[in-house]
Short mmCIF file of C-alpha atoms in Angstrom, two decimals:
data_model
loop_
_atom_site.label_atom_id
_atom_site.label_comp_id
_atom_site.label_asym_id
_atom_site.label_seq_id
_atom_site.Cartn_x
_atom_site.Cartn_y
_atom_site.Cartn_z
CA UNK B 1 -55.99 -22.86 23.76
CA UNK B 2 -55.68 -24.75 20.50
CA UNK B 3 -54.79 -21.54 18.64
CA UNK B 4 -52.15 -20.69 21.26
CA UNK B 5 -50.72 -24.20 20.94
CA UNK B 6 -50.67 -23.87 17.16
CA UNK B 7 -48.81 -20.54 17.39
CA UNK B 8 -46.28 -22.09 19.76
CA UNK B 9 -45.74 -25.01 17.40
CA UNK B 10 -45.26 -22.67 14.47
CA UNK B 11 -42.69 -20.70 16.45
CA UNK B 12 -40.79 -23.89 17.25
CA UNK B 13 -40.58 -25.08 13.65
CA UNK B 14 -39.76 -21.68 12.13
CA UNK B 15 -36.29 -21.87 10.62
CA UNK B 16 -33.68 -21.11 13.26
CA UNK B 17 -31.08 -20.40 10.55
CA UNK B 18 -33.13 -17.79 8.70
CA UNK B 19 -33.76 -20.01 5.67
CA UNK B 20 -37.13 -19.78 3.92
CA UNK B 21 -39.24 -22.17 1.82
CA UNK B 22 -39.31 -19.46 -0.85
CA UNK B 23 -35.57 -19.97 -1.43
CA UNK B 24 -36.10 -23.68 -2.03
CA UNK B 25 -39.10 -23.16 -4.30
CA UNK B 26 -37.28 -20.58 -6.40
CA UNK B 27 -34.34 -22.96 -6.76
CA UNK B 28 -36.54 -25.93 -7.70
CA UNK B 29 -38.36 -23.85 -10.30
CA UNK B 30 -35.06 -22.73 -11.81
CA UNK B 31 -33.54 -26.25 -11.84
CA UNK B 32 -36.15 -28.81 -12.91
CA UNK B 33 -33.33 -31.17 -13.94
CA UNK B 34 -31.96 -31.70 -10.42
CA UNK B 35 -33.04 -35.03 -8.93
CA UNK B 36 -31.31 -35.12 -5.53
CA UNK B 37 -29.44 -33.00 -2.98
CA UNK B 38 -26.45 -33.43 -0.70
CA UNK B 39 -27.32 -31.95 2.71
CA UNK B 40 -24.01 -31.28 4.45
CA UNK B 41 -23.25 -30.51 8.10
CA UNK B 42 -19.63 -29.62 8.95
CA UNK B 43 -18.27 -31.35 12.05
CA UNK B 44 -15.41 -30.32 14.37
CA UNK B 45 -12.80 -31.78 12.01
CA UNK B 46 -14.25 -29.93 9.03
CA UNK B 47 -15.66 -33.16 7.58
CA UNK B 48 -18.96 -32.81 5.74
CA UNK B 49 -21.50 -35.27 7.15
CA UNK B 50 -25.12 -35.67 6.17
CA UNK B 51 -27.32 -37.37 3.61
CA UNK B 52 -28.37 -37.41 -0.02
CA UNK B 53 -32.09 -36.68 -0.26
CA UNK B 54 -34.47 -36.87 -3.20
CA UNK B 55 -35.83 -33.79 -4.93
CA UNK B 56 -39.28 -34.08 -3.36
CA UNK B 57 -37.72 -33.98 0.15
CA UNK B 58 -36.07 -30.59 -0.22
CA UNK B 59 -39.10 -28.44 0.46
CA UNK B 60 -39.88 -30.20 3.74
CA UNK B 61 -36.30 -29.55 4.88
CA UNK B 62 -36.75 -25.83 4.29
CA UNK B 63 -40.18 -25.90 5.93
CA UNK B 64 -39.34 -27.89 9.05
CA UNK B 65 -35.63 -28.72 9.10
CA UNK B 66 -34.25 -32.25 9.12
CA UNK B 67 -33.71 -34.42 12.19
CA UNK B 68 -30.12 -35.58 12.60
CA UNK B 69 -28.49 -37.40 15.53
CA UNK B 70 -26.59 -35.25 18.01
CA UNK B 71 -23.69 -37.73 17.78
CA UNK B 72 -22.84 -36.49 14.28
CA UNK B 73 -20.95 -33.64 15.99
CA UNK B 74 -19.09 -36.02 18.31
CA UNK B 75 -17.19 -38.10 15.73
CA UNK B 76 -13.46 -38.42 15.20
CA UNK B 77 -11.74 -38.03 11.82
CA UNK B 78 -12.66 -41.62 10.86
CA UNK B 79 -16.33 -41.28 11.81
CA UNK B 80 -16.03 -43.21 15.08
CA UNK B 81 -17.96 -42.07 18.17
CA UNK B 82 -15.96 -40.21 20.81
CA UNK B 83 -17.91 -40.85 24.00
CA UNK B 84 -15.89 -38.30 25.98
CA UNK B 85 -17.57 -35.50 24.02
CA UNK B 86 -20.79 -36.12 25.96
CA UNK B 87 -22.68 -36.20 22.66
CA UNK B 88 -23.23 -39.94 22.31
CA UNK B 89 -24.95 -42.11 24.93
CA UNK B 90 -24.92 -39.39 27.60
CA UNK B 91 -27.70 -37.76 25.59
CA UNK B 92 -29.22 -41.04 24.41
CA UNK B 93 -27.97 -40.09 20.93
CA UNK B 94 -31.18 -38.17 20.38
CA UNK B 95 -32.11 -36.21 17.29
CA UNK B 96 -31.64 -32.48 16.93
CA UNK B 97 -32.86 -30.38 14.02
CA UNK B 98 -30.57 -29.26 11.20
CA UNK B 99 -31.63 -26.21 9.18
CA UNK B 100 -30.38 -25.04 5.78
CA UNK B 101 -27.88 -22.18 5.73
CA UNK B 102 -29.33 -19.39 3.59
CA UNK B 103 -27.51 -18.82 0.32
CA UNK B 104 -25.82 -22.24 0.20
CA UNK B 105 -28.41 -24.08 -1.91
CA UNK B 106 -26.51 -24.60 -5.17
CA UNK B 107 -26.23 -26.97 -8.16
CA UNK B 108 -23.37 -29.46 -8.27
CA UNK B 109 -21.42 -29.27 -11.51
CA UNK B 110 -21.01 -32.39 -13.63
CA UNK B 111 -23.13 -34.81 -11.59
CA UNK B 112 -25.15 -37.52 -13.35
CA UNK B 113 -27.99 -37.56 -12.61
CA UNK B 114 -27.90 -33.86 -11.69
CA UNK B 115 -27.67 -33.09 -7.96
CA UNK B 116 -27.62 -30.01 -5.79
CA UNK B 117 -26.13 -29.23 -2.39
CA UNK B 118 -27.05 -27.24 0.69
CA UNK B 119 -25.01 -26.63 3.84
CA UNK B 120 -26.73 -27.20 7.18
CA UNK B 121 -26.36 -25.99 10.77
CA UNK B 122 -27.53 -27.81 13.89
CA UNK B 123 -30.08 -26.49 16.39
CA UNK B 124 -31.97 -27.88 19.35
CA UNK B 125 -35.61 -28.81 18.79
CA UNK B 126 -36.70 -25.51 20.37
CA UNK B 127 -34.62 -23.54 17.86
CA UNK B 128 -31.70 -22.72 20.17
CA UNK B 129 -28.24 -23.02 18.56
CA UNK B 130 -26.48 -26.33 19.15
CA UNK B 131 -23.34 -25.14 20.90
CA UNK B 132 -21.04 -27.85 19.49
CA UNK B 133 -21.74 -26.78 15.88
CA UNK B 134 -18.54 -25.12 14.56
CA UNK B 135 -20.31 -22.70 12.22
CA UNK B 136 -22.57 -21.43 14.98
CA UNK B 137 -19.52 -20.90 17.21
CA UNK B 138 -18.04 -18.68 14.51
CA UNK B 139 -21.36 -16.85 14.24
CA UNK B 140 -21.24 -16.05 17.95
CA UNK B 141 -17.89 -14.25 17.53
CA UNK B 142 -19.32 -12.29 14.60
CA UNK B 143 -22.21 -11.25 16.85
CA UNK B 144 -19.80 -10.15 19.60
CA UNK B 145 -18.05 -7.87 17.12
CA UNK B 146 -21.37 -6.59 15.77
CA UNK B 147 -22.33 -5.51 19.29
CA UNK B 148 -19.21 -3.33 19.21
CA UNK B 149 -20.24 -1.82 15.87
CA UNK B 150 -17.65 -3.85 13.96
CA UNK B 151 -18.13 -6.24 11.06
CA UNK B 152 -15.38 -8.67 9.96
CA UNK B 153 -14.59 -9.16 6.30
CA UNK B 154 -12.22 -11.74 4.94
CA UNK B 155 -11.15 -14.53 2.63
CA UNK B 156 -9.28 -17.83 2.82
CA UNK B 157 -6.57 -19.19 0.56
CA UNK B 158 -6.69 -22.87 -0.39
CA UNK B 159 -3.44 -24.78 -0.87
CA UNK B 160 -3.61 -28.45 -1.85
CA UNK B 161 -1.86 -31.26 -3.70
CA UNK B 162 -3.04 -33.14 -6.76
CA UNK B 163 -1.75 -36.68 -6.32
CA UNK B 164 -1.81 -39.82 -8.41
CA UNK B 165 -4.25 -42.47 -7.27
CA UNK B 166 -1.43 -45.03 -7.27
CA UNK B 167 1.65 -44.97 -4.98
CA UNK B 168 5.26 -45.09 -6.19
CA UNK B 169 7.54 -48.15 -5.88
CA UNK B 170 8.32 -47.27 -2.26
CA UNK B 171 4.66 -46.93 -1.31
CA UNK B 172 4.86 -43.14 -1.18
CA UNK B 173 2.31 -40.74 -2.65
CA UNK B 174 3.40 -39.02 -5.85
CA UNK B 175 2.28 -36.00 -7.86
CA UNK B 176 -0.52 -36.63 -10.33
CA UNK B 177 0.13 -36.86 -14.01
CA UNK B 178 -1.11 -33.95 -16.08
CA UNK B 179 -4.72 -34.68 -17.00
CA UNK B 180 -4.18 -33.01 -20.39
CA UNK B 181 -1.44 -35.28 -21.75
CA UNK B 182 -0.33 -37.65 -18.99
CA UNK B 183 3.02 -36.01 -18.29
CA UNK B 184 4.33 -36.17 -14.72
CA UNK B 185 6.80 -33.75 -13.13
CA UNK B 186 8.76 -34.38 -9.94
CA UNK B 187 10.18 -30.83 -9.90
CA UNK B 188 9.12 -27.84 -7.85
CA UNK B 189 7.36 -25.90 -10.58
CA UNK B 190 6.63 -22.87 -8.38
CA UNK B 191 4.79 -20.13 -10.28
CA UNK B 192 5.22 -22.01 -13.57
CA UNK B 193 2.40 -21.02 -15.89
CA UNK B 194 3.26 -23.72 -18.41
CA UNK B 195 3.00 -26.35 -15.68
CA UNK B 196 -0.56 -25.21 -14.98
CA UNK B 197 -1.51 -25.89 -18.59
CA UNK B 198 -1.25 -29.64 -18.00
CA UNK B 199 -4.09 -29.40 -15.47
CA UNK B 200 -6.15 -27.03 -17.60
CA UNK B 201 -9.13 -29.38 -18.12
CA UNK B 202 -9.41 -29.98 -14.37
CA UNK B 203 -9.06 -26.34 -13.40
CA UNK B 204 -11.54 -25.38 -16.10
CA UNK B 205 -14.10 -27.66 -14.45
CA UNK B 206 -13.20 -26.35 -10.98
CA UNK B 207 -13.87 -22.79 -12.15
CA UNK B 208 -17.12 -23.86 -13.82
CA UNK B 209 -18.26 -25.62 -10.64
CA UNK B 210 -17.33 -22.57 -8.55
CA UNK B 211 -19.23 -20.30 -10.90
CA UNK B 212 -22.50 -22.24 -10.65
CA UNK B 213 -22.14 -22.28 -6.84
CA UNK B 214 -21.43 -18.55 -6.61
CA UNK B 215 -17.96 -19.12 -5.15
CA UNK B 216 -15.54 -16.30 -6.08
CA UNK B 217 -12.57 -18.52 -6.99
CA UNK B 218 -9.84 -16.46 -8.60
CA UNK B 219 -6.12 -16.99 -9.22
CA UNK B 220 -4.58 -20.46 -9.49
CA UNK B 221 -0.87 -20.84 -8.74
CA UNK B 222 1.62 -23.69 -9.07
CA UNK B 223 2.98 -23.76 -5.53
CA UNK B 224 6.25 -24.62 -3.78
CA UNK B 225 6.20 -28.42 -4.17
CA UNK B 226 5.62 -30.93 -6.98
CA UNK B 227 1.89 -31.34 -7.45
CA UNK B 228 1.00 -28.45 -5.11
CA UNK B 229 -1.40 -25.68 -6.11
CA UNK B 230 -3.15 -22.70 -4.59
CA UNK B 231 -6.57 -21.22 -5.33
CA UNK B 232 -7.42 -17.79 -4.00
CA UNK B 233 -10.88 -16.54 -3.10
CA UNK B 234 -12.18 -13.02 -3.48
CA UNK B 235 -12.64 -10.99 -0.31
CA UNK B 236 -16.09 -11.11 1.28
CA UNK B 237 -17.65 -8.39 3.40
CA UNK B 238 -19.56 -11.21 5.10
CA UNK B 239 -16.89 -13.32 6.80
CA UNK B 240 -19.38 -16.14 7.45
CA UNK B 241 -19.83 -16.49 3.71
CA UNK B 242 -16.05 -16.45 3.30
CA UNK B 243 -15.82 -19.55 5.51
CA UNK B 244 -18.70 -21.17 3.60
CA UNK B 245 -16.77 -20.46 0.37
CA UNK B 246 -13.80 -22.43 1.66
CA UNK B 247 -15.91 -25.39 2.81
CA UNK B 248 -17.71 -25.54 -0.53
CA UNK B 249 -14.54 -25.03 -2.57
CA UNK B 250 -12.76 -27.96 -0.89
CA UNK B 251 -15.73 -30.20 -1.65
CA UNK B 252 -15.89 -29.26 -5.31
CA UNK B 253 -12.11 -29.47 -5.84
CA UNK B 254 -12.12 -33.00 -4.41
CA UNK B 255 -15.10 -33.99 -6.57
CA UNK B 256 -13.70 -32.55 -9.82
CA UNK B 257 -10.26 -34.06 -9.21
CA UNK B 258 -11.87 -37.46 -8.71
CA UNK B 259 -13.74 -37.11 -12.00
CA UNK B 260 -10.43 -36.43 -13.75
CA UNK B 261 -8.78 -39.50 -12.24
CA UNK B 262 -6.56 -37.83 -9.64
CA UNK B 263 -6.73 -37.23 -5.88
CA UNK B 264 -7.08 -33.77 -4.33
CA UNK B 265 -5.17 -33.99 -1.05
CA UNK B 266 -5.86 -31.62 1.85
CA UNK B 267 -3.35 -33.10 4.28
CA UNK B 268 -1.11 -30.43 5.79
CA UNK B 269 2.07 -32.36 4.90
CA UNK B 270 1.63 -35.22 2.42
CA UNK B 271 5.22 -35.29 1.09
CA UNK B 272 8.02 -35.21 3.63
CA UNK B 273 10.66 -33.50 1.46
CA UNK B 274 8.54 -30.52 0.48
CA UNK B 275 6.51 -27.68 1.94
CA UNK B 276 3.08 -28.44 3.34
CA UNK B 277 -0.25 -26.80 2.55
CA UNK B 278 -1.61 -23.84 4.48
CA UNK B 279 -4.99 -22.17 4.74
CA UNK B 280 -4.16 -18.51 5.20
CA UNK B 281 -6.99 -16.36 6.52
CA UNK B 282 -7.15 -12.70 5.53
CA UNK B 283 -9.28 -10.58 7.86
CA UNK B 284 -10.16 -6.94 8.46
CA UNK B 285 -12.84 -5.06 10.42
CA UNK B 286 -15.30 -2.54 9.08
CA UNK B 287 -17.27 -0.01 11.11
CA UNK B 288 -20.97 0.71 10.60
CA UNK B 289 -20.15 3.15 7.81
CA UNK B 290 -18.15 0.51 5.94
CA UNK B 291 -14.76 2.00 6.76
CA UNK B 292 -11.83 -0.36 7.34
CA UNK B 293 -10.73 0.31 10.93
CA UNK B 294 -7.40 -1.44 10.27
CA UNK B 295 -6.52 1.25 7.70
CA UNK B 296 -4.08 3.84 9.00
CA UNK B 297 -4.96 7.52 8.81
CA UNK B 298 -2.71 10.01 7.07
CA UNK B 299 0.44 10.44 9.13
CA UNK B 300 0.00 7.18 11.04
CA UNK B 301 2.38 4.27 10.65
CA UNK B 302 -0.28 1.72 11.67
CA UNK B 303 -3.77 2.09 13.07
CA UNK B 304 -4.30 1.34 16.75
CA UNK B 305 -7.04 -1.28 16.05
CA UNK B 306 -4.65 -3.12 13.73
CA UNK B 307 -1.87 -3.19 16.32
CA UNK B 308 -4.21 -4.25 19.11
CA UNK B 309 -5.72 -6.98 16.93
CA UNK B 310 -2.21 -8.26 16.23
CA UNK B 311 -1.46 -8.10 19.94
CA UNK B 312 -4.46 -10.27 20.76
CA UNK B 313 -3.55 -12.84 18.13
CA UNK B 314 0.05 -13.03 19.31
CA UNK B 315 -0.92 -13.45 22.97
CA UNK B 316 -3.44 -16.22 22.23
CA UNK B 317 -1.59 -18.10 19.47
CA UNK B 318 0.12 -20.73 21.62
CA UNK B 319 -3.06 -21.91 23.34
CA UNK B 320 -4.93 -21.86 20.02
CA UNK B 321 -2.54 -23.98 17.98
CA UNK B 322 -4.71 -27.10 18.26
CA UNK B 323 -7.34 -25.29 16.18
CA UNK B 324 -4.76 -24.25 13.58
CA UNK B 325 -2.93 -27.61 13.54
CA UNK B 326 -5.54 -30.18 14.63
CA UNK B 327 -4.02 -33.47 13.43
CA UNK B 328 -0.84 -35.51 13.90
CA UNK B 329 0.17 -34.76 10.32
CA UNK B 330 -0.40 -31.02 10.88
CA UNK B 331 2.74 -30.79 13.00
CA UNK B 332 4.99 -32.12 10.24
CA UNK B 333 4.35 -28.84 8.42
CA UNK B 334 6.17 -26.71 11.00
CA UNK B 335 9.72 -26.99 9.75
CA UNK B 336 12.11 -24.05 9.45
CA UNK B 337 12.08 -22.26 6.08
CA UNK B 338 9.07 -24.25 4.88
CA UNK B 339 6.86 -21.16 4.60
CA UNK B 340 4.97 -22.30 7.71
CA UNK B 341 5.30 -20.00 10.75
CA UNK B 342 7.01 -21.40 13.83
CA UNK B 343 6.68 -18.48 16.26
CA UNK B 344 4.07 -15.81 17.24
CA UNK B 345 5.57 -13.04 15.13
CA UNK B 346 4.19 -10.26 12.96
CA UNK B 347 5.66 -8.34 10.08
CA UNK B 348 4.93 -6.37 6.95
CA UNK B 349 5.15 -8.05 3.55
CA UNK B 350 7.07 -10.91 5.17
CA UNK B 351 6.18 -14.59 4.63
CA UNK B 352 8.40 -15.88 7.44
CA UNK B 353 6.06 -14.55 10.15
CA UNK B 354 2.82 -15.91 11.57
CA UNK B 355 0.85 -12.69 11.13
CA UNK B 356 1.59 -10.85 7.91
CA UNK B 357 0.38 -7.36 7.09
CA UNK B 358 0.35 -7.33 3.28
CA UNK B 359 1.76 -4.29 1.56
CA UNK B 360 -0.57 -2.17 -0.54
CA UNK B 361 -3.25 0.49 -0.39
CA UNK B 362 -4.22 1.43 3.18
CA UNK B 363 -7.92 1.05 2.40
CA UNK B 364 -7.28 -2.69 1.91
CA UNK B 365 -5.27 -3.10 5.11
CA UNK B 366 -5.75 -6.50 6.68
CA UNK B 367 -4.09 -9.24 8.71
CA UNK B 368 -3.02 -12.42 6.96
CA UNK B 369 -3.18 -15.17 9.58
CA UNK B 370 -0.75 -17.86 8.39
CA UNK B 371 -0.43 -20.66 11.01
CA UNK B 372 -3.40 -22.79 9.91
CA UNK B 373 -2.93 -25.84 7.76
CA UNK B 374 -5.40 -26.67 5.01
CA UNK B 375 -6.55 -29.56 7.22
CA UNK B 376 -8.02 -27.14 9.79
CA UNK B 377 -11.73 -26.35 10.10
CA UNK B 378 -12.25 -22.83 8.66
CA UNK B 379 -15.16 -22.11 11.00
CA UNK B 380 -13.04 -22.90 14.07
CA UNK B 381 -10.06 -20.97 12.67
CA UNK B 382 -12.20 -17.89 12.02
CA UNK B 383 -13.92 -18.12 15.42
CA UNK B 384 -10.55 -18.31 17.19
CA UNK B 385 -8.94 -15.54 15.14
CA UNK B 386 -11.90 -13.20 15.64
CA UNK B 387 -11.90 -13.91 19.39
CA UNK B 388 -8.18 -13.14 19.52
CA UNK B 389 -8.75 -9.81 17.76
CA UNK B 390 -11.57 -8.97 20.20
CA UNK B 391 -9.27 -9.73 23.13
CA UNK B 392 -6.61 -7.46 21.69
CA UNK B 393 -9.09 -4.63 21.17
CA UNK B 394 -10.71 -5.00 24.60
CA UNK B 395 -7.44 -5.22 26.53
CA UNK B 396 -5.36 -2.82 24.42
CA UNK B 397 -2.69 -5.42 23.76
CA UNK B 398 0.64 -4.48 22.18
CA UNK B 399 2.03 -6.85 19.53
CA UNK B 400 5.62 -5.91 20.26
CA UNK B 401 8.16 -4.96 17.63
CA UNK B 402 7.70 -5.87 13.99
CA UNK B 403 9.80 -8.77 12.75
CA UNK B 404 11.99 -7.89 9.78
CA UNK B 405 14.13 -10.20 7.71
CA UNK B 406 14.09 -13.94 8.44
CA UNK B 407 11.36 -14.58 11.01
CA UNK B 408 12.52 -18.18 11.44
CA UNK B 409 15.66 -16.88 13.12
CA UNK B 410 13.85 -14.52 15.51
CA UNK B 411 13.98 -15.63 19.14
CA UNK B 412 10.58 -15.39 20.80
CA UNK B 413 10.87 -15.76 24.57
CA UNK B 414 7.69 -14.24 25.99
CA UNK B 415 5.35 -16.87 24.49
CA UNK B 416 6.11 -20.58 24.59
CA UNK B 417 4.63 -22.38 21.62
CA UNK B 418 3.57 -26.04 21.76
CA UNK B 419 6.27 -28.26 20.31
CA UNK B 420 4.00 -31.06 19.15
CA UNK B 421 0.40 -32.30 18.90
CA UNK B 422 0.24 -33.57 22.47
CA UNK B 423 1.48 -30.25 23.88
CA UNK B 424 -1.09 -28.43 21.74
CA UNK B 425 -3.89 -30.61 23.11
CA UNK B 426 -2.83 -29.89 26.70
CA UNK B 427 -2.52 -26.15 25.99
CA UNK B 428 -5.99 -26.10 24.44
CA UNK B 429 -7.50 -28.09 27.30
CA UNK B 430 -6.18 -25.58 29.86
CA UNK B 431 -7.06 -22.46 27.83
CA UNK B 432 -9.67 -20.15 29.28
CA UNK B 433 -9.41 -18.07 26.12
CA UNK B 434 -10.17 -20.99 23.81
CA UNK B 435 -13.06 -22.05 25.99
CA UNK B 436 -14.55 -18.60 25.48
CA UNK B 437 -13.71 -18.45 21.77
CA UNK B 438 -15.38 -21.76 20.94
CA UNK B 439 -17.89 -21.92 23.80
CA UNK B 440 -17.62 -24.43 26.64
CA UNK B 441 -19.49 -27.23 24.85
CA UNK B 442 -17.56 -27.06 21.59
CA UNK B 443 -14.30 -26.66 23.52
CA UNK B 444 -15.05 -29.89 25.41
CA UNK B 445 -16.13 -31.65 22.22
CA UNK B 446 -13.11 -30.56 20.19
CA UNK B 447 -10.49 -31.35 22.84
CA UNK B 448 -12.08 -34.75 23.54
CA UNK B 449 -12.01 -35.65 19.84
CA UNK B 450 -8.38 -34.59 19.51
CA UNK B 451 -7.39 -36.53 22.63
CA UNK B 452 -9.08 -39.65 21.27
CA UNK B 453 -7.32 -39.29 17.92
CA UNK B 454 -3.97 -38.68 19.63
CA UNK B 455 -4.27 -41.90 21.63
CA UNK B 456 -5.07 -43.84 18.46
CA UNK B 457 -1.96 -42.50 16.72
CA UNK B 458 0.25 -42.88 19.81
CA UNK B 459 -0.48 -46.60 20.20
CA UNK B 460 -0.04 -47.41 16.50
CA UNK B 461 3.16 -49.28 15.59
CA UNK B 462 4.26 -47.92 12.22
CA UNK B 463 6.57 -49.17 9.49
CA UNK B 464 9.05 -46.55 10.64
CA UNK B 465 9.16 -48.24 14.07
CA UNK B 466 10.12 -51.53 12.46
CA UNK B 467 12.66 -49.83 10.18
CA UNK B 468 14.39 -48.11 13.08
CA UNK B 469 14.15 -50.67 15.85
CA UNK B 470 13.23 -54.19 14.71
CA UNK B 471 16.80 -55.46 14.30
CA UNK B 472 18.62 -52.80 16.32
CA UNK B 473 17.42 -52.86 19.93
#
């Protein structure tokens, strides 16, 4: 009986994520200088929450996980409890067990004393996935595709602003000065290579940090607003790792910017006069032999799986917009001719549509999903996009005609898009599709958090209210 009990106990504490103590020991042996570790769990808003642990604690985390309160997945953007999630006092705010995500144990560049980092995922004490964990929800959609013999590959693009720590005379945020020589530009330096040189020391450290973490950061671009930049990531055959790349890259960009005396801003629309920041998601599907099923055969215009995937994404876009634009500020990004899509359209080599099929070699054929702001959670975005593609494949959905020319001027009548944050919350709440894409528990959690945040914003009296109404009504 004792031996049976011991075997049961061992089964319970075996890593639910697939991590192994050997990974931790190998890392510790290779990095004797590291004194502490950030253990990071990503919540529904994409915020990294967790702890800093000492070096001697790492092995026990890989051997038995780390207890964390269930409420950590029921917080709003400020870290306040949202009781309507059912994850706070309804459960007694009990502990669950977080396990390391294999392959995410990495050094942190430039920390003193030296630290490392590992991403975590949340499981019940018996090893079952915690269904309000965003990364595990994405993993479930990957498993659904795997059961069909399909394996998603992809990459995210990261757009962001580098802002000065101090506001301007009107209290507005302003572009950061160049860290090389202190110059500041208020012009749209889109694609200016010389402009990038002023941030060379910062970007050099970003690339160095990405290199030590195994993140395939590639091209940097000066984007379509003062102080706005884009970093691209290399395509991953493992789409889960692609989402991890984005989570880790945002953390290291913020940290390196702070060390250089500027602020990395991941708001969707920080400056009202200029374009906002997106988080475009490139995705394709491979079969068991590694062939891209989105690639058209000789003589085809487009492959049927590509068209059906587009059809699924178009049909589900309206009810999914809360995932792609989750905050009040997110909706300020959707302005005509701002390079943010405003309708469920698709097109080829066209940046005015929501779903772009990039031109190029057929073997690299993919969908570029463009609605998401950089403030969205990449795990939730990927889970929703993959579920939309599955729906399109399963139901044989037609995307309709390709949009050519200016997609902002195309009238879309068959799908009504939410016009604002509140409408997006109501569409998400009523969506059977989104409930299936995220799972019932995460759907409830996410919608409850967004509703709570909406009410906080709606009751706030802003300076704009006083400016417009104080002496006029």
